[in-house]
Coordinates of C-alpha atoms and ligand atoms in Angstrom, one line a residue:
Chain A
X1 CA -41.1 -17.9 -14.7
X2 CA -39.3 -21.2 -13.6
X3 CA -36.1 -21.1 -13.2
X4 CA -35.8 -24.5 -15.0
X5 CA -37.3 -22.8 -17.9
X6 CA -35.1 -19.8 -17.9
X7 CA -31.7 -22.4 -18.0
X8 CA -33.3 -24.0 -21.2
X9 CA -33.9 -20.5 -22.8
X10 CA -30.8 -18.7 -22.1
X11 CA -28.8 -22.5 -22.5
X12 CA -27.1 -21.7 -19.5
X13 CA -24.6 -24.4 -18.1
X14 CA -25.3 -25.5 -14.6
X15 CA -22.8 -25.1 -12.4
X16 CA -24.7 -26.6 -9.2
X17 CA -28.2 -27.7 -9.4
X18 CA -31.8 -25.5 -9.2
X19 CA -34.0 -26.1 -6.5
X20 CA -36.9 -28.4 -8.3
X21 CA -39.4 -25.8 -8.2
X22 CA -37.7 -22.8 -7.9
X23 CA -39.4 -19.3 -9.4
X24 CA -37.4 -16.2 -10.6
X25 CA -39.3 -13.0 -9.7
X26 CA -36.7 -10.4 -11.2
X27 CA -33.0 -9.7 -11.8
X28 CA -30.1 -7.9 -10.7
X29 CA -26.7 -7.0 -12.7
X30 CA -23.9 -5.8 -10.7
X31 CA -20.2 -6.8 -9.1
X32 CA -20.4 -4.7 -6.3
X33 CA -21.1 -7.0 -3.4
X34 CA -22.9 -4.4 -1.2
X35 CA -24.6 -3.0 -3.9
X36 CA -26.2 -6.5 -4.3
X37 CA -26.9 -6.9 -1.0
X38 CA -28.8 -3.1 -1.0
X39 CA -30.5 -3.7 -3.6
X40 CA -31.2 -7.6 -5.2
X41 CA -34.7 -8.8 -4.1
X42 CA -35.7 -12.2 -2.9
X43 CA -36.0 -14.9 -5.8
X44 CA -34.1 -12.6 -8.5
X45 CA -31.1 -14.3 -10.3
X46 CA -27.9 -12.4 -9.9
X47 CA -25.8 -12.0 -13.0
X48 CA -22.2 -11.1 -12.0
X49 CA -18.6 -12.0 -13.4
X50 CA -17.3 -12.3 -9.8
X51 CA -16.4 -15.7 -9.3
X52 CA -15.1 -15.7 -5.7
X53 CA -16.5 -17.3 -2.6
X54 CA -18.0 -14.3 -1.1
X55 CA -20.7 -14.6 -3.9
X56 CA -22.2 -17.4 -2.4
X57 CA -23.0 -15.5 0.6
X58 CA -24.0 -12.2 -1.1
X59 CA -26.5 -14.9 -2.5
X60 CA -27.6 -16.8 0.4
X61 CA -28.4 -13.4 2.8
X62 CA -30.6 -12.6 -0.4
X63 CA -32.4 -15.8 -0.7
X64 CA -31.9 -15.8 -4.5
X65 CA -32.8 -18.0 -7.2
X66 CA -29.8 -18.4 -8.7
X67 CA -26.1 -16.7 -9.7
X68 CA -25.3 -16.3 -13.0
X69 CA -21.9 -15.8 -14.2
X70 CA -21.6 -14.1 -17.1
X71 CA -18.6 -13.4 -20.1
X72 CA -17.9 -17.6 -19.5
X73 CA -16.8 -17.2 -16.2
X74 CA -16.4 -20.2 -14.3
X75 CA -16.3 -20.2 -10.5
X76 CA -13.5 -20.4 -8.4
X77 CA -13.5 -23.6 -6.5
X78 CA -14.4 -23.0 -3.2
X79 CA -17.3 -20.9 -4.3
X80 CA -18.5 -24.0 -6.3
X81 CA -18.0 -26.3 -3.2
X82 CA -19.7 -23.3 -0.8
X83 CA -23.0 -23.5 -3.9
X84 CA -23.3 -27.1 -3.4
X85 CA -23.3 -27.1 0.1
X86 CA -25.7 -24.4 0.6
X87 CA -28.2 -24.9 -2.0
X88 CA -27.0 -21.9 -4.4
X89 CA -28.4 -22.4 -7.7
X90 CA -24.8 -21.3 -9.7
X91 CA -24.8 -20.9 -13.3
X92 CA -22.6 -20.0 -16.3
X93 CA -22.9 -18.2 -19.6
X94 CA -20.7 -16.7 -22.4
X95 CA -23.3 -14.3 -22.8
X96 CA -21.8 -10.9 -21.3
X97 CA -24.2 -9.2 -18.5
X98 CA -26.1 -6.9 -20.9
X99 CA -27.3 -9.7 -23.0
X100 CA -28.2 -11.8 -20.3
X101 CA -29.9 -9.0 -18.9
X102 CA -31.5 -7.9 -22.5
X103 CA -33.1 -11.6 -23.0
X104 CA -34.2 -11.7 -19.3
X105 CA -36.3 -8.9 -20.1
X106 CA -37.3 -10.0 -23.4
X107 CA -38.7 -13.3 -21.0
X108 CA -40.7 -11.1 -19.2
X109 CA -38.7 -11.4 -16.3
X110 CA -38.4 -7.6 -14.7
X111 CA -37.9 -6.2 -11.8
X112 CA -40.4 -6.7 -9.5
Chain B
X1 CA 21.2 -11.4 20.6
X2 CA 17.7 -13.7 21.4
X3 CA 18.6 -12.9 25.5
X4 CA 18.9 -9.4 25.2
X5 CA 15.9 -8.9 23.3
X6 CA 14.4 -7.2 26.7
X7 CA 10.4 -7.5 26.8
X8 CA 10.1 -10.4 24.2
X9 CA 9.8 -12.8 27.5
X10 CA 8.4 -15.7 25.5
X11 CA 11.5 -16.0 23.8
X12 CA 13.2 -15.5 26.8
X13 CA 11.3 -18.0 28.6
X14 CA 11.5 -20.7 26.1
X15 CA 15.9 -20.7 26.1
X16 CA 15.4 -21.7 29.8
X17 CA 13.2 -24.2 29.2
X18 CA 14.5 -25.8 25.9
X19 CA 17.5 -27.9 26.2
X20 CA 20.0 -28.0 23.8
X21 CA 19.7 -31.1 23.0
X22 CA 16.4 -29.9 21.4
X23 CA 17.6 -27.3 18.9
X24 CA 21.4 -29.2 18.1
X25 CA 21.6 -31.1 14.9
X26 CA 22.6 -34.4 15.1
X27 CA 23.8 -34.9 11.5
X28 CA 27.1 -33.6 12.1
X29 CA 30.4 -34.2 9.9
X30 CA 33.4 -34.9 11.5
X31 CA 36.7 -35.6 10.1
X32 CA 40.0 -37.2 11.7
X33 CA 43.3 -35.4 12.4
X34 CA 44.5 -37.4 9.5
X35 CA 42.8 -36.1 7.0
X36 CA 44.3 -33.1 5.1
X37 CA 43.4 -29.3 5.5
X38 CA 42.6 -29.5 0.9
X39 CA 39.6 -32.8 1.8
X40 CA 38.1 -30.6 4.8
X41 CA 37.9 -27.6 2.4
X42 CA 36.0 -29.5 0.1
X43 CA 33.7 -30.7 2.6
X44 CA 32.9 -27.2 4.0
X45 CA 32.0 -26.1 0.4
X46 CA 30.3 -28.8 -0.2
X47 CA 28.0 -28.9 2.9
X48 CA 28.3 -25.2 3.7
X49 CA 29.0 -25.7 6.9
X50 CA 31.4 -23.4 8.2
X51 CA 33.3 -25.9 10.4
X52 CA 33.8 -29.3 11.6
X53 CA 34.5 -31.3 14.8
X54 CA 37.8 -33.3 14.5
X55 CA 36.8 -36.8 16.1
X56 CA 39.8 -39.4 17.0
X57 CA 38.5 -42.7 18.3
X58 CA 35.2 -41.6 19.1
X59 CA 36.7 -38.4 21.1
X60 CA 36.7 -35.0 20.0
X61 CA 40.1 -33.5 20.2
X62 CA 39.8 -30.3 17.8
X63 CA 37.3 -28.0 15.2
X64 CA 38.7 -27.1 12.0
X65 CA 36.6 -23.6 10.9
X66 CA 36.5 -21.9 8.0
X67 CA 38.9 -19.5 9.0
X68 CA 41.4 -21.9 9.6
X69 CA 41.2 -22.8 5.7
X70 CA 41.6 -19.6 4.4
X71 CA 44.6 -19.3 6.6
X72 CA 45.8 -22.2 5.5
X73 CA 44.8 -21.5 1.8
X74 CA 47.1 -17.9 2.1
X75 CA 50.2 -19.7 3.7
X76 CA 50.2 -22.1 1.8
X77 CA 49.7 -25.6 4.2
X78 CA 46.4 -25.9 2.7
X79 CA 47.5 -30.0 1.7
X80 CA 49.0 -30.5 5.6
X81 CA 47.4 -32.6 8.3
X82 CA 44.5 -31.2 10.1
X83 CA 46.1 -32.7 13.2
X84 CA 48.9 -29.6 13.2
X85 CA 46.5 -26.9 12.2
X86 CA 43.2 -27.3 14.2
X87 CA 42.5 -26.0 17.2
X88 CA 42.7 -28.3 20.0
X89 CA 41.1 -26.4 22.9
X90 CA 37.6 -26.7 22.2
X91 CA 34.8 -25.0 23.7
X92 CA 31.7 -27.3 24.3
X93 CA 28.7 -27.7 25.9
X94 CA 26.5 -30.7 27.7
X95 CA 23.4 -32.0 25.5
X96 CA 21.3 -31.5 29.0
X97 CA 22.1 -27.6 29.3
X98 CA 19.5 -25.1 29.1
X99 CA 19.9 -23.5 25.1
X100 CA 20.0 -20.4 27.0
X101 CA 24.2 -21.2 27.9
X102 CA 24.4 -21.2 24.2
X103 CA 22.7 -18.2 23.6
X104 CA 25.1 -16.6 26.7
X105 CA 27.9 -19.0 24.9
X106 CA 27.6 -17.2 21.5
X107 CA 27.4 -13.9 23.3
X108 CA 31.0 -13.9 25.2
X109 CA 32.9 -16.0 22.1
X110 CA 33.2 -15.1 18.5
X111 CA 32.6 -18.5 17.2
X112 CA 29.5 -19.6 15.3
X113 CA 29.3 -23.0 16.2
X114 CA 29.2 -25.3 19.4
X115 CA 29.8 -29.1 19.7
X116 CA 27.3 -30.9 22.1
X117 CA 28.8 -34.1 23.9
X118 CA 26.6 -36.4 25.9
X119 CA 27.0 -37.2 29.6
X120 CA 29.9 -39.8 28.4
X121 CA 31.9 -37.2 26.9
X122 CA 31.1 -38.0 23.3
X123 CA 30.2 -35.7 20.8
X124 CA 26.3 -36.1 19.5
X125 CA 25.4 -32.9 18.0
X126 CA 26.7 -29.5 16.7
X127 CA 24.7 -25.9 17.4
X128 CA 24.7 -22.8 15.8
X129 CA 23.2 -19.7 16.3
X130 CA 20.6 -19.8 13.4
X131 CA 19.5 -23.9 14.9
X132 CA 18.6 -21.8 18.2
X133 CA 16.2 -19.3 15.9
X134 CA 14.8 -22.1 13.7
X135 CA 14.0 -23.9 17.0
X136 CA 12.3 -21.1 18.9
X137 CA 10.4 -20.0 15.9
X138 CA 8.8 -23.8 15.9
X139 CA 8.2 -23.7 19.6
X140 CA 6.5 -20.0 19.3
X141 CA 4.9 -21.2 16.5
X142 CA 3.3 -23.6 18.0
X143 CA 2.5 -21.9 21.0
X144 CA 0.9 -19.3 19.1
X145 CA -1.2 -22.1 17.2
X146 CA -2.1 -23.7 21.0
X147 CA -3.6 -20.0 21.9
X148 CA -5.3 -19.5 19.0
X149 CA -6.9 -23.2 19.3
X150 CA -7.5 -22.3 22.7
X151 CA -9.8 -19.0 21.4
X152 CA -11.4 -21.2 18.8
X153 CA -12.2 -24.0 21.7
X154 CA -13.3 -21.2 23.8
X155 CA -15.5 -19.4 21.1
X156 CA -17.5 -22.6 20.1
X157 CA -17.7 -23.6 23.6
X158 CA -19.6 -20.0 23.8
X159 CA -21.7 -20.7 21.0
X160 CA -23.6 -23.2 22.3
X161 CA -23.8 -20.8 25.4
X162 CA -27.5 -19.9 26.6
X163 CA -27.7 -17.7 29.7
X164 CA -30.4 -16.5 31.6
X165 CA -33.3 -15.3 30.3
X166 CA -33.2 -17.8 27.8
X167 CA -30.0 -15.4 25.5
X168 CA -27.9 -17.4 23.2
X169 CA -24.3 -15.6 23.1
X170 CA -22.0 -15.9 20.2
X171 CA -18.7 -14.9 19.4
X172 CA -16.6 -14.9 16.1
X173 CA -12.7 -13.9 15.6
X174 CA -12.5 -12.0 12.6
X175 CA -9.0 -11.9 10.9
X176 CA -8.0 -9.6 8.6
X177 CA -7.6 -10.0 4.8
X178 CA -9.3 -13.3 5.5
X179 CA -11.9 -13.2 2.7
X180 CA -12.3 -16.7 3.1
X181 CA -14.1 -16.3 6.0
X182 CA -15.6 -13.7 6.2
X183 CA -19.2 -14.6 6.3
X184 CA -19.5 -17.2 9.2
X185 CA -20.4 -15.3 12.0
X186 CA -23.5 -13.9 9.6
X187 CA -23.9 -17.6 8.2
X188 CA -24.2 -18.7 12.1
X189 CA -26.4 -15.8 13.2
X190 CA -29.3 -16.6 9.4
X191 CA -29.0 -20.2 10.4
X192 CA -29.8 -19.6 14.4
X193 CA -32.7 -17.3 13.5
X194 CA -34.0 -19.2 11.2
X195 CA -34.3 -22.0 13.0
X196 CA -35.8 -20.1 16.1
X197 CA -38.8 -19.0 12.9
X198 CA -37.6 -15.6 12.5
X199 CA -39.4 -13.5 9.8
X200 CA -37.2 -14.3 6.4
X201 CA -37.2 -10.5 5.9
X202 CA -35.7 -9.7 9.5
X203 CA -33.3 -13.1 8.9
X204 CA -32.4 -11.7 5.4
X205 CA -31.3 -8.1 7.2
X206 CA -29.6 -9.4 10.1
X207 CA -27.8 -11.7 7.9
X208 CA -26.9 -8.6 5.7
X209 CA -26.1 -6.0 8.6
X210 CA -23.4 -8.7 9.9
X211 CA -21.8 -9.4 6.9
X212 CA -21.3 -6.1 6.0
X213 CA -19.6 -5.7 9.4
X214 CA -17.7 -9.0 8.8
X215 CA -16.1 -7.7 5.9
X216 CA -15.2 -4.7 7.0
X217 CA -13.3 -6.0 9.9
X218 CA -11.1 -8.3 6.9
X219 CA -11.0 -5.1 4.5
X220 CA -10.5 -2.2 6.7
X221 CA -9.0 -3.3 10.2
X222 CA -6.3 -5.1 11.8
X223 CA -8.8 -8.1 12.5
X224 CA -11.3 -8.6 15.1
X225 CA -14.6 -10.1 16.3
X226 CA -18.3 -10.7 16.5
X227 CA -20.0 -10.6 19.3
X228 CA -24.1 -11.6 19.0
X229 CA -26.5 -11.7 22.0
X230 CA -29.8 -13.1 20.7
X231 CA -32.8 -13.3 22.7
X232 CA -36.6 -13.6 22.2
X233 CA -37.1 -10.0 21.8
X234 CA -33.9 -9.2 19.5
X235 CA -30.4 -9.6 18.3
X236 CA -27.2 -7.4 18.8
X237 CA -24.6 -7.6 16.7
X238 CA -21.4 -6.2 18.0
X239 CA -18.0 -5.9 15.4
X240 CA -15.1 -4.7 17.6
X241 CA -11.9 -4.2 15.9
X242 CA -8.1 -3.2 16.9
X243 CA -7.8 -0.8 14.2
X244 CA -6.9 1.7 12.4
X245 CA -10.2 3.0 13.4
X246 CA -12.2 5.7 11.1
X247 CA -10.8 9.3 11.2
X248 CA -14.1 10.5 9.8
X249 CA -17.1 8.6 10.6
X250 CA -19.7 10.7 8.8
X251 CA -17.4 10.8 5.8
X252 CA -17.7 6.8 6.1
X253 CA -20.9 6.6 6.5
X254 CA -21.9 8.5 3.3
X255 CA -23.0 5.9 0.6
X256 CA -20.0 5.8 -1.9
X257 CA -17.3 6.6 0.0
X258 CA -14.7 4.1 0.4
X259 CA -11.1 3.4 0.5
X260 CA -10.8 0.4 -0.6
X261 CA -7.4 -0.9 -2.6
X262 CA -7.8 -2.1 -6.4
X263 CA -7.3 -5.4 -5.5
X264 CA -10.3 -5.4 -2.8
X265 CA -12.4 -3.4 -5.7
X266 CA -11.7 -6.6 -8.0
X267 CA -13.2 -8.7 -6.0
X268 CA -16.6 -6.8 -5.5
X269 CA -15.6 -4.7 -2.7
X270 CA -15.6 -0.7 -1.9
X271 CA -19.2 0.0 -3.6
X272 CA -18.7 2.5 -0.1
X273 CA -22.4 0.9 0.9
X274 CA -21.6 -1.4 3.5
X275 CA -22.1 1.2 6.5
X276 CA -25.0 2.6 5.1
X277 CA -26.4 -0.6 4.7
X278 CA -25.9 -1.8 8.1
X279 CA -27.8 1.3 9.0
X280 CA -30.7 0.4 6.4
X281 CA -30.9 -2.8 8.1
X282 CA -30.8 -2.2 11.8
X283 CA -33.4 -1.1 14.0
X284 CA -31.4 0.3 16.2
X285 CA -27.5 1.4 15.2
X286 CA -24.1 2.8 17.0
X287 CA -20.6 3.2 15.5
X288 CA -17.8 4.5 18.0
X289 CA -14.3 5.0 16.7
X290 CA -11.0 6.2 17.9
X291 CA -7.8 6.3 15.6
X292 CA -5.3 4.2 17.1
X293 CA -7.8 2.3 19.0
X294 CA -10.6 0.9 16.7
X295 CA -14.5 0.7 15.5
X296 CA -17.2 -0.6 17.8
X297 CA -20.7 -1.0 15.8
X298 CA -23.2 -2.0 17.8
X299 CA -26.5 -3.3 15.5
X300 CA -29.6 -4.4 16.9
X301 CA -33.0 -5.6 15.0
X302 CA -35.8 -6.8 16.9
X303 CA -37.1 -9.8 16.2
X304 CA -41.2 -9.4 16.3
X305 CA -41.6 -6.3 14.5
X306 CA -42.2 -7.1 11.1
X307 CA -44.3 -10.1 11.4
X308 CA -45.5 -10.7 14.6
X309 CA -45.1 -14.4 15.8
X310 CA -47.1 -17.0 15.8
X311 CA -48.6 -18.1 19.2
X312 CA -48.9 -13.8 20.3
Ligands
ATP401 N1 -13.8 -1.4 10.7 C1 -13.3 -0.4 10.0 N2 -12.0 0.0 10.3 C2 -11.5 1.1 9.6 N3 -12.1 1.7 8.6 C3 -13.4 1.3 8.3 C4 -14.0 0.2 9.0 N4 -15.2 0.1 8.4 C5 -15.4 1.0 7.5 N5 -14.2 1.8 7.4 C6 -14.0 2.9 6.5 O1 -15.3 3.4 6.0 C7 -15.4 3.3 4.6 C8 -16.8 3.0 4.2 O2 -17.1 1.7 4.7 P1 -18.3 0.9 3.9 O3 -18.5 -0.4 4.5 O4 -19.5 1.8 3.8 O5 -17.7 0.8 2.4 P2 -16.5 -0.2 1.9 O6 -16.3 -1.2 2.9 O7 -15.4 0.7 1.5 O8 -17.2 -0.8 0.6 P3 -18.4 -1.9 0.6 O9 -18.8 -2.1 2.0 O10 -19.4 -1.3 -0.2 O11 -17.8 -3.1 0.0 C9 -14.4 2.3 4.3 O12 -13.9 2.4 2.9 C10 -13.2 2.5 5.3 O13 -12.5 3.7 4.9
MG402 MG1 -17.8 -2.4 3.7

């Protein structure tokens, strides 16, 4: 699935834009850093309610699609200004993690 | 107190080389043996100073202290002349002295305050013991910052470093507690090997094996560095740190076990997986440790083994 396409299901609010063409092969849900890093894949969206700047890195040593932060969080600044300058698709929900997770999988989008 | 302090030879060094002139105040309150013992008490609280130079015509002829206003206060001349209470011999010292007479100065007398005249004779400043501290902290502060600038200078300088055999050498200071920045030597080392075509994969785990080692150094030690050799055939990633080191390395390396504080947890920290993903990630991988001396990982991946190269 696009990732454009996933923003306009799940109505997320962009925090710092996708990449045009952008694919999400799968998901991962958790806000322990080196869990992440163990175990997200390539291209999955990350949904976490850590809004620090470390998250931007976790991200970009993953090559994900995008980070979504769930339960409304909004970022930190300096991670927003470390998304921007490296690309990092970040994005915001009031959804809490399960239910993003739960209508990610009701997409279609599993793990790979 | 500061020239006793045997061993702390910056310190030391820096009362011999500062003048007093540089640590002195200049703003300095005087008042004139006419006015009365009642308006300099009033000043002193006012100011909190805890004396004043007694100037007439430009000269200084006395210091009123605090100690001469509670005198007077008790026995009762409190609303007298300063001119019959103050003391009149006055110890002071020459603007162009080395701040290490003061220091000696405030040793040998029991006064906590020293008026500085000029090479006429006239008064142009006022020290104290706690202007000598402020000053030496700003000089050794800044001298700290010059070394540390010094490090950075030196580090970049290194990063553009290729030696023979074509290896580009890297290093990184790691500071601890410094979440902010944890992440750039690993941010360096993706964008290097990227750029030289590296297999995403092998970029993606060197990336990983780093940063895992970055934040370690800010969590768990009393800072450090990175230290990356990369070549055509591979890249080593060394973390050295100063400590506390591990007391059991096996125990750490177990996935799950951590000792991470709360507040580190908050942020995302202590899953007890970054060792045993540096080890998932590495080709080849080392971890020495000493209490009392600190961790040395040493983390290699070669670079053609997953995919080989174009052009083999
Ligand atoms: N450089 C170090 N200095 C001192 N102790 C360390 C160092 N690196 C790791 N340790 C010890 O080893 C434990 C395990 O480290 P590891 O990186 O696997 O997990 P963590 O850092 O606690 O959590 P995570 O990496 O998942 O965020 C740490 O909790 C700490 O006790
Ligand atoms: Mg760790």
């Amino acid at each position: 699935m696009r990732l454009s396409q996933l923003i306009d299901e799940l109505k997320l609010q962009v925090l710092t834009p996708p990449a045009p063409e952008a694919g999400v092969t799968g998901g991962y849900a958790s806000d322990l850093l080196s869990d992440v890093l163990a175990n997200g894949e390539e291209g999955n969206v990350w949904i976490t309610i850590q809004v620090h700047r470390n998250v931007a890195a976790v991200a970009s040593y993953k090559d994900f699609a995008a980070v979504i932060l769930s339960g409304g969080r909004q970022p930190q600044d300096d991670l927003r200004d470390v998304a921007e300058q490296e690309g990092i698709c970040l994005l915001s929900t009031p959804l809490s993690t399960y239910e993003v997770a739960g209508r990610l999988y009701a997409l279609g989008i599993a793990p790979a | 107190m500061i020239g006793t302090a045997n061993g702390f030879s910056v310190a030391h060094e820096l009362v011999y080389t500062l003048k007093v002139r540089d640590a002195m105040r200049t703003d300095v309150i005087t008042v004139t043996p006419e006015n009365t013992l009642r308006e300099v008490q009033v000043l002193l609280r006012e100011h909190r100073f805890s004396g004043t130079p007694v100037l007439a015509d430009g000269r200084l002829v006395g210091i009123v202290s605090i100690e001469d206003i509670i005198n007077a206060l008790d026995r009762g001349h409190i609303s007298q002349r300063v001119a019959d209470w103050m003391t009149r011999s006055v110890v002071t010292i020459q603007d162009n002295m080395p701040l290490s007479r003061a220091v000696e100065f405030f040793q040998r007398y029991p006064y906590g305050r020293l008026p500085v005249l000029d090479s006429g004779g006239r008064l142009c400043g006022i020290l104290t013991p706690s202007d000598i501290i402020a000053r030496l902290m700003v000089e050794l502060n800044r001298l700290a910052e010059d070394a540390a600038r010094r490090e950075t200078d030196l580090m970049a300088r290194a990063g553009t470093r290729v030696t023979d055999g074509s290896e580009l050498k890297m290093d990184f200071r790691v500071s601890a507690g410094d979440f902010d920045n944890a992440g750039i030597a690993s941010a360096r080392i993706k964008a290097v090997l990227k750029e030289r075509g590296v297999d995403a994969r092998i970029v993606r785990r060197a990336a990983i094996a780093t940063y895992e080692a970055e934040t370690n150094i800010v969590i768990h030690s009393m800072g450090g560095k990175i230290h990356t050799a990369i070549n055509a055939e591979r890249v080593l990633v060394e973390a050295i740190d100063w400590g506390p080191g591990i007391e059991d390395v096996e125990k750490a390396m177990q996935p799950g076990f951590s000792t991470a504080s709360e507040l580190v947890r908050a942020m995302g920290f202590g899953a007890g997986m970054g060792l045993p993903n540096i080890q998932k990630c590495a080709d080849r991988f080392e971890i020495h440790s000493t209490v009392g001396s600190g961790t040395h990982l040493r983390i290699e991946l070669d670079l053609r083994s997953a995919v080989p190269q174009g052009g083999e």
